[in-house]
Short mmCIF file of C-alpha atoms in Angstrom, two decimals:
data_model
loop_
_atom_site.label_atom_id
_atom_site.label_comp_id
_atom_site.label_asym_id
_atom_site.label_seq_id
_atom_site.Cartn_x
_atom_site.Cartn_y
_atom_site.Cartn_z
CA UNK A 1397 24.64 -98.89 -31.30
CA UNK A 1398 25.78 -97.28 -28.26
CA UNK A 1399 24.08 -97.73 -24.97
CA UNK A 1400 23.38 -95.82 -22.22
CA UNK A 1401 22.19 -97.42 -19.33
CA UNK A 1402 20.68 -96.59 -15.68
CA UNK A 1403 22.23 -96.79 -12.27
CA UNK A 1404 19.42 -99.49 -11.66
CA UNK A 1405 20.44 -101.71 -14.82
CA UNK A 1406 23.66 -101.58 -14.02
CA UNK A 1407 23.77 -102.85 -10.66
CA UNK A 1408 21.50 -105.50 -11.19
CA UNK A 1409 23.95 -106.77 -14.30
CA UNK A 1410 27.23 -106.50 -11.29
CA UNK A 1411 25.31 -108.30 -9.56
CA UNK A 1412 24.19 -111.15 -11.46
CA UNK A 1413 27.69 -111.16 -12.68
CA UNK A 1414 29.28 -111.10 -9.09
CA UNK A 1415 27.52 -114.25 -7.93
CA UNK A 1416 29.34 -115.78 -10.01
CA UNK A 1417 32.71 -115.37 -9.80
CA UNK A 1418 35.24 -114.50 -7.15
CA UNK A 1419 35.11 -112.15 -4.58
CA UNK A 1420 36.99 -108.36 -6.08
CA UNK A 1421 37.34 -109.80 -9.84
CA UNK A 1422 34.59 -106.59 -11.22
CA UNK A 1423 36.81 -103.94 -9.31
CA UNK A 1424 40.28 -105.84 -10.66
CA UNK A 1425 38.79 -105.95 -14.38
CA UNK A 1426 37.58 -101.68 -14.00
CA UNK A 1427 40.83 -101.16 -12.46
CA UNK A 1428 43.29 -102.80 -15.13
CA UNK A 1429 40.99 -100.95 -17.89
CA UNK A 1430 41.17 -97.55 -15.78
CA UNK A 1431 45.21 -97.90 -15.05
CA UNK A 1432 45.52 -98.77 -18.81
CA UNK A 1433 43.73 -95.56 -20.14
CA UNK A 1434 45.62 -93.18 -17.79
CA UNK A 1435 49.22 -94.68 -18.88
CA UNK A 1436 48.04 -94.31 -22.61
CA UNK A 1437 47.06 -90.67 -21.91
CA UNK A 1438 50.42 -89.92 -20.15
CA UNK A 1439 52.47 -92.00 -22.52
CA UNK A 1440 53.47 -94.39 -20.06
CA UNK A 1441 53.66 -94.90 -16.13
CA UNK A 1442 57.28 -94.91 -15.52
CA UNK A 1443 58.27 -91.37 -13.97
CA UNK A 1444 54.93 -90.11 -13.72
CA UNK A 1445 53.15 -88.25 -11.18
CA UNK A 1446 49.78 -89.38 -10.37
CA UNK A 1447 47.52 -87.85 -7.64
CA UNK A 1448 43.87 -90.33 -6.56
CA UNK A 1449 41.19 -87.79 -5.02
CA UNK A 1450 39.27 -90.91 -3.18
CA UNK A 1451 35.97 -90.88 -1.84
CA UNK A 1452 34.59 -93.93 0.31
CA UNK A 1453 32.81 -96.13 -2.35
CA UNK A 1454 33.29 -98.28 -4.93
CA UNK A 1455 34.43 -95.92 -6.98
CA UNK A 1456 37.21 -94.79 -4.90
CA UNK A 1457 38.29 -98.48 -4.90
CA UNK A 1458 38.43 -98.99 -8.65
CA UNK A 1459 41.22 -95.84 -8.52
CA UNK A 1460 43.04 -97.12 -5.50
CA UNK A 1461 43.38 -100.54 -7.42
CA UNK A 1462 44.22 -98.75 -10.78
CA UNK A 1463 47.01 -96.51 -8.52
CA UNK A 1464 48.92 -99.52 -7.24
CA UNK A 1465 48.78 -100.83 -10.64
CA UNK A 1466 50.44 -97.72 -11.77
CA UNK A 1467 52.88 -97.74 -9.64
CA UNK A 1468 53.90 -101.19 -10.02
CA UNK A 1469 54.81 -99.53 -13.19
CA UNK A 1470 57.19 -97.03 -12.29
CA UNK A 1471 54.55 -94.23 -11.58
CA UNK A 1472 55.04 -91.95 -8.37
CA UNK A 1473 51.31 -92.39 -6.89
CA UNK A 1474 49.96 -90.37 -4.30
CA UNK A 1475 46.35 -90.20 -2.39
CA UNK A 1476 44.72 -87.81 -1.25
CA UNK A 1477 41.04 -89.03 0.70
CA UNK A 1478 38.47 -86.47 0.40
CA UNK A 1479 36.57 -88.37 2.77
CA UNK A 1480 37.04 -90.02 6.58
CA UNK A 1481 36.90 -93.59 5.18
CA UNK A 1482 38.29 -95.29 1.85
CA UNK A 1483 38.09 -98.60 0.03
CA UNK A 1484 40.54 -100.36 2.62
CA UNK A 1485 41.78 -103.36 0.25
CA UNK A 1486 42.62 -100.70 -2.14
CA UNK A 1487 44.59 -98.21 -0.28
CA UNK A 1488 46.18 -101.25 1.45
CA UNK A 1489 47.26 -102.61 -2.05
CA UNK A 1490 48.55 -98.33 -2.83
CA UNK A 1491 50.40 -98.76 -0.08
CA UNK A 1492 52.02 -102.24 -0.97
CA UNK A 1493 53.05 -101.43 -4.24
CA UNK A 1494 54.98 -97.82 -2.80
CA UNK A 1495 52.53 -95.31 -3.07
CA UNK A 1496 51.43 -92.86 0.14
CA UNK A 1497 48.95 -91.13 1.62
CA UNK A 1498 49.16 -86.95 0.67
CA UNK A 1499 47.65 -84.12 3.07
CA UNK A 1500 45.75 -81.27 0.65
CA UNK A 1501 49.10 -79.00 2.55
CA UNK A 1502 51.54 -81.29 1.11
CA UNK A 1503 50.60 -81.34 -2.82
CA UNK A 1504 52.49 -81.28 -5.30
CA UNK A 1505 51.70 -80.57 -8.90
CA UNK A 1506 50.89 -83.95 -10.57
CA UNK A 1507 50.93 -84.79 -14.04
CA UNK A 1508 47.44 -86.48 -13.99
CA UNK A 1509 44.54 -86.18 -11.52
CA UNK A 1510 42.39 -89.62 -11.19
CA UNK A 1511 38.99 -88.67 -9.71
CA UNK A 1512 37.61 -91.35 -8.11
CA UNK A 1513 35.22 -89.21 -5.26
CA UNK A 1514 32.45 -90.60 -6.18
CA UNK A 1515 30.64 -93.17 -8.64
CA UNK A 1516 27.43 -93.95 -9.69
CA UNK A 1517 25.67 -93.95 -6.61
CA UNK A 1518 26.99 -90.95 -5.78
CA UNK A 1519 24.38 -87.48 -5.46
CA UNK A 1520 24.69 -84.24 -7.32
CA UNK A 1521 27.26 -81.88 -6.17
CA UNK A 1522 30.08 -82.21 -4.26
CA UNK A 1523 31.32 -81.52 -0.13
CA UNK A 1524 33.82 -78.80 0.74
CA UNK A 1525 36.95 -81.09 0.69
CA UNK A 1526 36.91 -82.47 -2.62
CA UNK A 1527 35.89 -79.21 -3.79
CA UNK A 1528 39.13 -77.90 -1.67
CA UNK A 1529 41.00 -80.99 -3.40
CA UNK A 1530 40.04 -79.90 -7.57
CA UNK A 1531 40.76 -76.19 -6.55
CA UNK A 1532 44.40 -77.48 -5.57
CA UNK A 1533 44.85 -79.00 -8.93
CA UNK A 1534 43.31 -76.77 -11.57
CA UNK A 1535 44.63 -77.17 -14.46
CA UNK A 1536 45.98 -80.45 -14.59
CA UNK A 1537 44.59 -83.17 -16.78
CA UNK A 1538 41.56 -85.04 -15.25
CA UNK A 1539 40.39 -88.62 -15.17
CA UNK A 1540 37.07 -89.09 -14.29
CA UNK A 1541 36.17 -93.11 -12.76
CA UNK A 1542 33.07 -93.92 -14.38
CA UNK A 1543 31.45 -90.58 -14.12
CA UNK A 1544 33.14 -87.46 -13.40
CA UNK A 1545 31.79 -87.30 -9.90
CA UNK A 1546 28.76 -84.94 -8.56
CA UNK A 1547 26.63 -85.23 -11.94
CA UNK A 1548 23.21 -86.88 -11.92
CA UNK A 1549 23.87 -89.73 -13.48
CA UNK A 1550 20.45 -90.60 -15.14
CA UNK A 1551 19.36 -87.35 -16.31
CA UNK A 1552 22.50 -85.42 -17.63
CA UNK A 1553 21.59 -82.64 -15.24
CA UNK A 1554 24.00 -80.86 -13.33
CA UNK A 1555 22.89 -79.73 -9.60
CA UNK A 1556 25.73 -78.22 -7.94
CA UNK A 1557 29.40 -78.26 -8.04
CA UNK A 1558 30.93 -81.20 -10.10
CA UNK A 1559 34.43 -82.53 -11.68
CA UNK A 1560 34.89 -81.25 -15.63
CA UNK A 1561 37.19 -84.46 -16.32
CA UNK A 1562 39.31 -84.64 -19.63
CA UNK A 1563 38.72 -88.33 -20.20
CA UNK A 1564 35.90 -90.66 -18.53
CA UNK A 1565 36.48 -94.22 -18.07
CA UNK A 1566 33.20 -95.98 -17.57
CA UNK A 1567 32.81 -99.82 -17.21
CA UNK A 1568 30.44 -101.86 -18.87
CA UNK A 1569 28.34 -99.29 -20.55
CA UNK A 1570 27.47 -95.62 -20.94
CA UNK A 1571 25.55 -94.18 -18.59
CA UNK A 1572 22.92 -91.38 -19.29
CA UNK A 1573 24.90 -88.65 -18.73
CA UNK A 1574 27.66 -89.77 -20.97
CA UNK A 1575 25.83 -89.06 -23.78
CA UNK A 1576 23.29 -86.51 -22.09
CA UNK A 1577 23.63 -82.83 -21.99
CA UNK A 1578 24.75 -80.87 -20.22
CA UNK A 1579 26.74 -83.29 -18.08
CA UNK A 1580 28.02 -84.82 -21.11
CA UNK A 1581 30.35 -82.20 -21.36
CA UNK A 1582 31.62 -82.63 -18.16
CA UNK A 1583 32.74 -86.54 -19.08
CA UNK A 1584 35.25 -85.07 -21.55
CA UNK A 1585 36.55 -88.11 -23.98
CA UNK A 1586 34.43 -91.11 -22.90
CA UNK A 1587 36.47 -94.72 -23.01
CA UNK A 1588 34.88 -97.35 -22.30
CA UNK A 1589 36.11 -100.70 -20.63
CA UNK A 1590 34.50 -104.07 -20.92
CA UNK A 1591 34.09 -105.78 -17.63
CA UNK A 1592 31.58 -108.62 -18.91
CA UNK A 1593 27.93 -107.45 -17.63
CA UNK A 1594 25.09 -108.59 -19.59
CA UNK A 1595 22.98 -105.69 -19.81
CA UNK A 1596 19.22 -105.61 -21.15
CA UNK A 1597 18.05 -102.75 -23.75
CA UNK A 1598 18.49 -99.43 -22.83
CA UNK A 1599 16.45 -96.43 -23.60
CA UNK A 1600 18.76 -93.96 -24.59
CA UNK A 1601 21.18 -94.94 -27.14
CA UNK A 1602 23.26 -93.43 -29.78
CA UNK A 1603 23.46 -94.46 -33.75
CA UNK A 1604 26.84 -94.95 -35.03
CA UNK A 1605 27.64 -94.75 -38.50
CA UNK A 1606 27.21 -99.01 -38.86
CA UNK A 1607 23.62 -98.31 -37.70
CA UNK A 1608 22.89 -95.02 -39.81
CA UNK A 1609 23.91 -97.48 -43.04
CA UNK A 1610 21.59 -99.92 -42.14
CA UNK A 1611 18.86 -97.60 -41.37
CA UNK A 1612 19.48 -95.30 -44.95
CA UNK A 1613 16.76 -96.27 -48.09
CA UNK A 1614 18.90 -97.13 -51.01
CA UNK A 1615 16.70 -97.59 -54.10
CA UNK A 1616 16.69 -101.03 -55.84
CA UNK A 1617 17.11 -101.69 -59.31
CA UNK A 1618 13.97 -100.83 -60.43
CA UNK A 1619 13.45 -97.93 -58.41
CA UNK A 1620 12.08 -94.31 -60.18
CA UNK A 1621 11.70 -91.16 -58.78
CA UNK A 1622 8.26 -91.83 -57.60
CA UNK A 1623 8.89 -94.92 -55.96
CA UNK A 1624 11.42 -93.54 -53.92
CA UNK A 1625 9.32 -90.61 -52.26
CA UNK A 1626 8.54 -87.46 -52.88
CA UNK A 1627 8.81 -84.80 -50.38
CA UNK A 1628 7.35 -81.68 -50.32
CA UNK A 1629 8.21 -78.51 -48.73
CA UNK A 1630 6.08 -75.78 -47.29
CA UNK A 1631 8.57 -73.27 -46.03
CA UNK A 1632 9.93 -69.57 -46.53
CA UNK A 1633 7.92 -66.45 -47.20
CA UNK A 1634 8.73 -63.58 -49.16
CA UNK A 1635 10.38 -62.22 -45.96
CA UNK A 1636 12.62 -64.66 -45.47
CA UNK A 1637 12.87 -67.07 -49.18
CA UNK A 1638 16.61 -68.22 -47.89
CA UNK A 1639 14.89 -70.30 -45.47
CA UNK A 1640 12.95 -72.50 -48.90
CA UNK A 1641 15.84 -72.56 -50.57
CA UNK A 1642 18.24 -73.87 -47.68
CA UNK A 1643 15.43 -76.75 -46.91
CA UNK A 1644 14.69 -77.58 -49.97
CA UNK A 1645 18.71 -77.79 -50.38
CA UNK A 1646 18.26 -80.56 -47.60
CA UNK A 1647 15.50 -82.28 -49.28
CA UNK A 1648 17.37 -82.45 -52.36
CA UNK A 1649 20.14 -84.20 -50.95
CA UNK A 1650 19.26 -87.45 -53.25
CA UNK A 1651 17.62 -89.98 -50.34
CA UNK A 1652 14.11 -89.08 -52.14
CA UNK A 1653 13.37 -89.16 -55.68
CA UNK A 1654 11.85 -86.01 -55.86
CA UNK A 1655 11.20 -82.46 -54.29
CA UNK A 1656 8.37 -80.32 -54.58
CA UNK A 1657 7.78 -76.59 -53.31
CA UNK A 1658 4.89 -75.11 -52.38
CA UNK A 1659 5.26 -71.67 -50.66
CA UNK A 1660 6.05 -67.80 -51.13
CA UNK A 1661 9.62 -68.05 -52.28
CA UNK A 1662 9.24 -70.04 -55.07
CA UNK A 1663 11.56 -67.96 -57.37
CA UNK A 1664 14.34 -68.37 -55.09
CA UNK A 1665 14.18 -71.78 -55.29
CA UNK A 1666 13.76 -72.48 -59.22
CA UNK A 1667 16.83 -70.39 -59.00
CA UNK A 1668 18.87 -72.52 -57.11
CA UNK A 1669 17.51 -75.99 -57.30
CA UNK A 1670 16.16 -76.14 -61.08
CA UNK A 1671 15.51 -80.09 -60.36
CA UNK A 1672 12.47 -78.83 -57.74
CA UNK A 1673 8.62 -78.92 -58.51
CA UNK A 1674 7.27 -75.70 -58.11
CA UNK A 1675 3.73 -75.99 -57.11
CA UNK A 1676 0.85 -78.54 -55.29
CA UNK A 1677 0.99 -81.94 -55.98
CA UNK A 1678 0.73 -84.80 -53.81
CA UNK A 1679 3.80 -85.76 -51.80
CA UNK A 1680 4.68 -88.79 -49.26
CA UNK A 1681 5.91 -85.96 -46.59
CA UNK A 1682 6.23 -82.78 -45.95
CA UNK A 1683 8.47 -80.36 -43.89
CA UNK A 1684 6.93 -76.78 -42.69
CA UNK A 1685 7.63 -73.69 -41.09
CA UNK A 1686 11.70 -73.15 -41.59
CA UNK A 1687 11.17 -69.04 -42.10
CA UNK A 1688 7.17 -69.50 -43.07
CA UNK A 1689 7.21 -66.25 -40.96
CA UNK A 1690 2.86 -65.06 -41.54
CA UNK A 1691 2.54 -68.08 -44.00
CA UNK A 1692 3.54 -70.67 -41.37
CA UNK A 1693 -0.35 -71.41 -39.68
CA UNK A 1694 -1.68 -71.97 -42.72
CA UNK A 1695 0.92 -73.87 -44.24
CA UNK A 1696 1.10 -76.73 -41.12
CA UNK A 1697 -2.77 -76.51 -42.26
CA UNK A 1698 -2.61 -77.33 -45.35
CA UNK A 1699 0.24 -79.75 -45.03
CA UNK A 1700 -2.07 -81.58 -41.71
CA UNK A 1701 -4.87 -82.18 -44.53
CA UNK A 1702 -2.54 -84.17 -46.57
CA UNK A 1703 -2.66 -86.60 -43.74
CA UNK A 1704 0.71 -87.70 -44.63
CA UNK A 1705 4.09 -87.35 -42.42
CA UNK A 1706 5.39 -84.26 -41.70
CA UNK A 1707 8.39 -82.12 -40.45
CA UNK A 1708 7.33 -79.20 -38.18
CA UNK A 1709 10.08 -76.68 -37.54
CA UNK A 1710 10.37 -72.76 -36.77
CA UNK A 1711 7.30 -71.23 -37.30
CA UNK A 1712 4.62 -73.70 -37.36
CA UNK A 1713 5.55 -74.99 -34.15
CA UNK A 1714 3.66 -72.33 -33.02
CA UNK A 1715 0.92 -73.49 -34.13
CA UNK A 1716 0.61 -76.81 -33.27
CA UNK A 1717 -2.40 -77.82 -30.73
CA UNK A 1718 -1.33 -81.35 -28.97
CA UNK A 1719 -2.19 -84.11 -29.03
CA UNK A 1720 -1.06 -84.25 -32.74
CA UNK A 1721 -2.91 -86.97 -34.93
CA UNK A 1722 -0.82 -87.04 -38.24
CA UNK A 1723 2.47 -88.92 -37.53
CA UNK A 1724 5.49 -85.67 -37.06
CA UNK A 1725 8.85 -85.03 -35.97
CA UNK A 1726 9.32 -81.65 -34.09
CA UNK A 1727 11.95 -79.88 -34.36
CA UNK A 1728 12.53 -77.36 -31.90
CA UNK A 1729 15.78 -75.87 -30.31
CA UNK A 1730 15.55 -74.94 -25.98
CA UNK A 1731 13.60 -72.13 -26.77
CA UNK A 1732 11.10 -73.27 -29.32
CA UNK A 1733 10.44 -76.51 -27.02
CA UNK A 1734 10.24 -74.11 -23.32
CA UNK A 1735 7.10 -72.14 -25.34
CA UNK A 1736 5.64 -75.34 -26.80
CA UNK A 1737 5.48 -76.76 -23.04
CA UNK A 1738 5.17 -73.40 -20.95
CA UNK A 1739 8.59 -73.19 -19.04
CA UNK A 1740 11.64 -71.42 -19.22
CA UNK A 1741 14.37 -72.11 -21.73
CA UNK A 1742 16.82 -72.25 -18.51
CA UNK A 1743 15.10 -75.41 -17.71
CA UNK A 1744 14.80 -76.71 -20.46
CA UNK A 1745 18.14 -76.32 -21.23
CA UNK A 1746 19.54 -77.62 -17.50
CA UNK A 1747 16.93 -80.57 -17.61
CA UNK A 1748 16.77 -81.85 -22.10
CA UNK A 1749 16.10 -85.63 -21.49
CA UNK A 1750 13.15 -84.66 -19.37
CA UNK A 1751 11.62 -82.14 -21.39
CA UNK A 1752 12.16 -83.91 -24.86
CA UNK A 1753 10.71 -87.13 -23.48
CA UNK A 1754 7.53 -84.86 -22.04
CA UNK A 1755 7.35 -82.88 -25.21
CA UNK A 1756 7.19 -85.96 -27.10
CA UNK A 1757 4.74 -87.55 -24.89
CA UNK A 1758 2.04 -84.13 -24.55
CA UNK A 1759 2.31 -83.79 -28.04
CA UNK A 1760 2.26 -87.72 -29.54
CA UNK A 1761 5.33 -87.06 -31.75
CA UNK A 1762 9.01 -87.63 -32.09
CA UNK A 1763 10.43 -84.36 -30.78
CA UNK A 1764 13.97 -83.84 -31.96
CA UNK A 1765 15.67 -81.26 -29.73
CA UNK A 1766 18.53 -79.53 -31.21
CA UNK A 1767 21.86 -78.95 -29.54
CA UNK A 1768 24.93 -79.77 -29.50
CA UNK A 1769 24.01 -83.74 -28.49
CA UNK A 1770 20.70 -83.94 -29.99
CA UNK A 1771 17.91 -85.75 -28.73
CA UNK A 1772 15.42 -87.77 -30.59
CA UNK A 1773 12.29 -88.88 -28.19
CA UNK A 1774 9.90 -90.95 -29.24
CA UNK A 1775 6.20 -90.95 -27.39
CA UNK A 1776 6.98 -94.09 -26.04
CA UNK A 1777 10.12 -92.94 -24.14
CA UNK A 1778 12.77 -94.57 -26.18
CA UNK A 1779 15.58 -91.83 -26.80
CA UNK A 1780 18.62 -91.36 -29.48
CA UNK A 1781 21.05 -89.39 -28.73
CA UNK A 1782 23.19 -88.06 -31.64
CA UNK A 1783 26.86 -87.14 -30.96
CA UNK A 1784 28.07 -86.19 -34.34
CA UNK A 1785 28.86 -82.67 -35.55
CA UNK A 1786 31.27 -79.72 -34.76
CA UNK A 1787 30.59 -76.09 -32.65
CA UNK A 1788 31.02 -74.50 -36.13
CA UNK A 1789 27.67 -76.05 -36.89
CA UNK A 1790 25.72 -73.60 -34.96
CA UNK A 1791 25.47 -71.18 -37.56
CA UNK A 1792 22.02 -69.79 -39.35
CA UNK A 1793 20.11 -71.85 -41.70
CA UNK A 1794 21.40 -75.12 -40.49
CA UNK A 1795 18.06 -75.82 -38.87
CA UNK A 1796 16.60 -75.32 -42.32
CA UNK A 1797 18.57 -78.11 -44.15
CA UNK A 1798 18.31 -80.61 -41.38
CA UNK A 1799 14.55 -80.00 -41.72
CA UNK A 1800 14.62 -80.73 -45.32
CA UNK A 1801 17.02 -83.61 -45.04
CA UNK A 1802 14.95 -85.77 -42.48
CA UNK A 1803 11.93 -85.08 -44.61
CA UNK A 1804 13.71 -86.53 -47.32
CA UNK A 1805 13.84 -89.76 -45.09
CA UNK A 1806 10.05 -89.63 -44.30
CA UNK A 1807 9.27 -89.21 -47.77
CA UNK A 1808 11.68 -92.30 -48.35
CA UNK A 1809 9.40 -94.50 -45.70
CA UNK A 1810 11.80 -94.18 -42.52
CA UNK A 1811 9.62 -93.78 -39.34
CA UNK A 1812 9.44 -90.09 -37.67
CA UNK A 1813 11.89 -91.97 -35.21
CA UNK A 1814 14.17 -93.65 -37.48
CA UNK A 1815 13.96 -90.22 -39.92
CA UNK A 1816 14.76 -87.75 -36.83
CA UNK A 1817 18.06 -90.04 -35.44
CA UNK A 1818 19.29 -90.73 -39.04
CA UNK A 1819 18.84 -86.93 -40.20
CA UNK A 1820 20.26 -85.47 -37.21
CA UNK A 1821 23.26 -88.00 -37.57
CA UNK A 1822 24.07 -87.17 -41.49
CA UNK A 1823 23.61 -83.37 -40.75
CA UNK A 1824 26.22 -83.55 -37.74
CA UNK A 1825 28.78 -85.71 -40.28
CA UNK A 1826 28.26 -83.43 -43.09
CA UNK A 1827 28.95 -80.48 -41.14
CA UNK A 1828 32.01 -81.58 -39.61
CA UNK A 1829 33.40 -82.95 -43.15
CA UNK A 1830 32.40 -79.43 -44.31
CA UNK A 1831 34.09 -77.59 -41.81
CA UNK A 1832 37.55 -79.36 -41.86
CA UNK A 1833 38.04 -77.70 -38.48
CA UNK A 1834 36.97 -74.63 -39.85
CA UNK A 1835 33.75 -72.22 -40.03
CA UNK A 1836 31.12 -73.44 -42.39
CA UNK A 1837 27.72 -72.13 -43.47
CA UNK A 1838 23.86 -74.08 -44.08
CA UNK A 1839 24.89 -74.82 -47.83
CA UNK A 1840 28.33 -75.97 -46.91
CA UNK A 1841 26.14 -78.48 -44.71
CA UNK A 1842 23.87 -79.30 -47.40
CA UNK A 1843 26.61 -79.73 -50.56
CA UNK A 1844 28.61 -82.06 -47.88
CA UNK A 1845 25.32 -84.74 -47.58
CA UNK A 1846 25.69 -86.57 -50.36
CA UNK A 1847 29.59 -87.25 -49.77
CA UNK A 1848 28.78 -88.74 -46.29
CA UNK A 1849 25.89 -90.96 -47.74
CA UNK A 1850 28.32 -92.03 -50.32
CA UNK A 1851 30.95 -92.81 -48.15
CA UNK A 1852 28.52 -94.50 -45.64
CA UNK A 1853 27.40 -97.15 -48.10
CA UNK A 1854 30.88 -97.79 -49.50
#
């Protein structure tokens, strides 16, 4: 599991950890981790050209440290303060080991830029001479120190002018907007460095494929197709019957023992998926509204009566009145989830953490919002990010089979929680495994599940 922690968590684990041992050894550990990543990106220190942009904190001290490591190395290390005061020890130790002070006149292109302006205490945006400083050296490949500096660091927002860094090195854990968009893709490649802190649970974290194993329902020996779940799926219309066939193409993707349709495209689907139930019957979930177009009201009606759990996606969403009393996962993209709460996708979009935790808290649901790192919120606040999948995924229909596939779950007894962060996680992995790099479409996605659950459980 990966963590994300809060400024607050993280300073309280320095500085328990700082009483007890010697005075500079947290900065010496961050710095020996940082100097190591940016040799390993250049590959190696000796002959290099390596620029610091230093602000006054911490932060600033960790690169200064890292720089006269480098250059103990053979690197040519230059500083450039972007601020009137710097970590003295640091700069002192620069200096020792041959590196010098720069004016912004004097630059020269460098082969690696190490911003360490500011850290994790740091506000949004950034003053007019580091902004002066990263205009000088566009271009040329970033390091951010700990967080690429002028991002809110425990939201993911962005609020003002910021570093886009190539490769973050963060000590001790993730932060929020490591894994939070849209300042995750500021951070670039994220490394992280163990410095020793002893951290408590965090709220946000992200599955890894060890977790999604653990977390998938693999039948025992005596399992039959009943046992295992059924799920049933109320979506499509005669308007649109791609959008039944492409979720029940999720569904079917072998985590529950059986599918069953129930909907306005139902010869599309015996077409394609000959193993599906056509008609009512009683299922252990259900997923509604991918393309239910007219039909989509009365099918999150009919599918709320079953009081069993349920997918809502697309359509229905519109017709959901909150609180909700059956036990859901929502799945919205920006715009679905600005309508459902009243705002504008722009801020929805600048602020997801916020709005996916409110969303999940006005409506008493797991609200999965979809983008390019998806977020899972459950009511209670706890949040999964999932960092899987490839641009190529962003294609029509792909909504539709993730819909299907974390009903699937649901069907198979995994909580709406557990169903959304698993789902989201397999559909990311079996669109990149589809695409090879390449474009892909929703049944590429789909035919791809079963090889990721396969090699998963191997």
């Amino acid at each position: 599991m990966r963590a994300a922690h809060t400024v607050e968590q993280v300073r309280a684990a320095e500085a328990s950890l700082m009483a007890t041992l010697p005075d500079g050894t947290l900065m010496q550990r961050a710095a020996a981790g940082l100097a190591t990543a940016v040799t390993d990106l250049l590959g190696g220190a000796y002959g290099r050209h390596v620029l610091l942009l230093v602000g006054p904190g911490d932060n600033g001290g960790d690169a200064l440290f890292a720089g006269a490591l480098l250059a103990r190395r053979g690197a040519s290390v230059e500083v450039l303060p972007v601020a009137d005061r710097v970590h003295e020890a640091g700069l002192a130790a620069v200096r020792r080991a041959g590196g010098r002070v720069v004016a912004l006149a004097d630059l020269i292109p460098p082969d690696v830029v190490v911003d360490g302006i500011v850290g994790i205490g740091g506000r949004p945006g950034l003053r007019r001479p580091a902004l002066d400083a990263l205009r000088a050296v566009a271009g040329v490949p970033l390091v951010a120190v700990d967080v690429p500096s002028g991002v809110e660091v425990d939201t993911g927002r962005l609020d003002g002018a910021h570093v886009t860094a190539d490769l973050t090195v963060t000590f001790g854990t993730h932060k929020v907007c490591h894994l939070v968009e849209p300042a995750a893709s500021a951070c670039g490649v994220v490394h992280l460095v163990d410095i020793g802190l002893d951290l408590p649970d965090a709220s946000v974290t992200a599955l890894q494929a060890d977790d999604v194993a653990g977390l998938l329902p693999v039948p025992a020996a005596e399992a039959q197709k009943y046992t295992r779940g059924v799920v049933g799926v109320r979506a499509g219309s005669a308007r649109y019957p791609g959008a039944a066939v492409l979720s029940t193409s999720g569904a079917a993707c072998g985590l529950a023992g059986m599918v069953r349709y129930a909907g306005g495209a139902a010869d599309a689907v015996r077409a394609r998926h000959p193993e599906v139930v056509v008609g009512e019957g009683r299922v252990q979930a259900w997923v509604v509204g991918s393309g239910g177009d007219a039909d989509a009201g009365e099918a999150l009606a009919a599918a709320l009566r079953d009081a069993v759990p349920l997918v809502v996606d697309a359509d229905a969403l519109r017709h959901l009145t909150a609180p909700l009393e059956a036990s859901a996962l929502l799945t919205p993209h920006a715009g679905e989830l600005a309508a459902m709460l009243g705002v504008e996708r722009t801020e929805v979009e600048a602020d997801q953490l916020a709005f996916a935790r409110r969303a999940a808290r006005e409506y008493a649901a797991t609200v999965l919002l979809k983008g390019h790192h998806t977020l899972i919120a459950a009511p209670n606040g706890r949040v999964r990010v999932t960092t899987t999948g490839t641009p190529w995924l962003a294609v029509a229909g792909a909504g539709d089979v993730l819909g299907g596939l974390c009903g699937a779950l649901l069907a198979a007894g995994l909580t709406p929680y557990d169903a959304g962060s698993v789902g989201s996680w397999l559909h990311g992995a079996a669109a990149t495994l589809a695409s090879a790099g390449g474009p892909i479409s929703a049944p590429d996605v789909a035919a791809a599940l079963p090889r990721v659950i396969a090699d998963l459980l191997r």
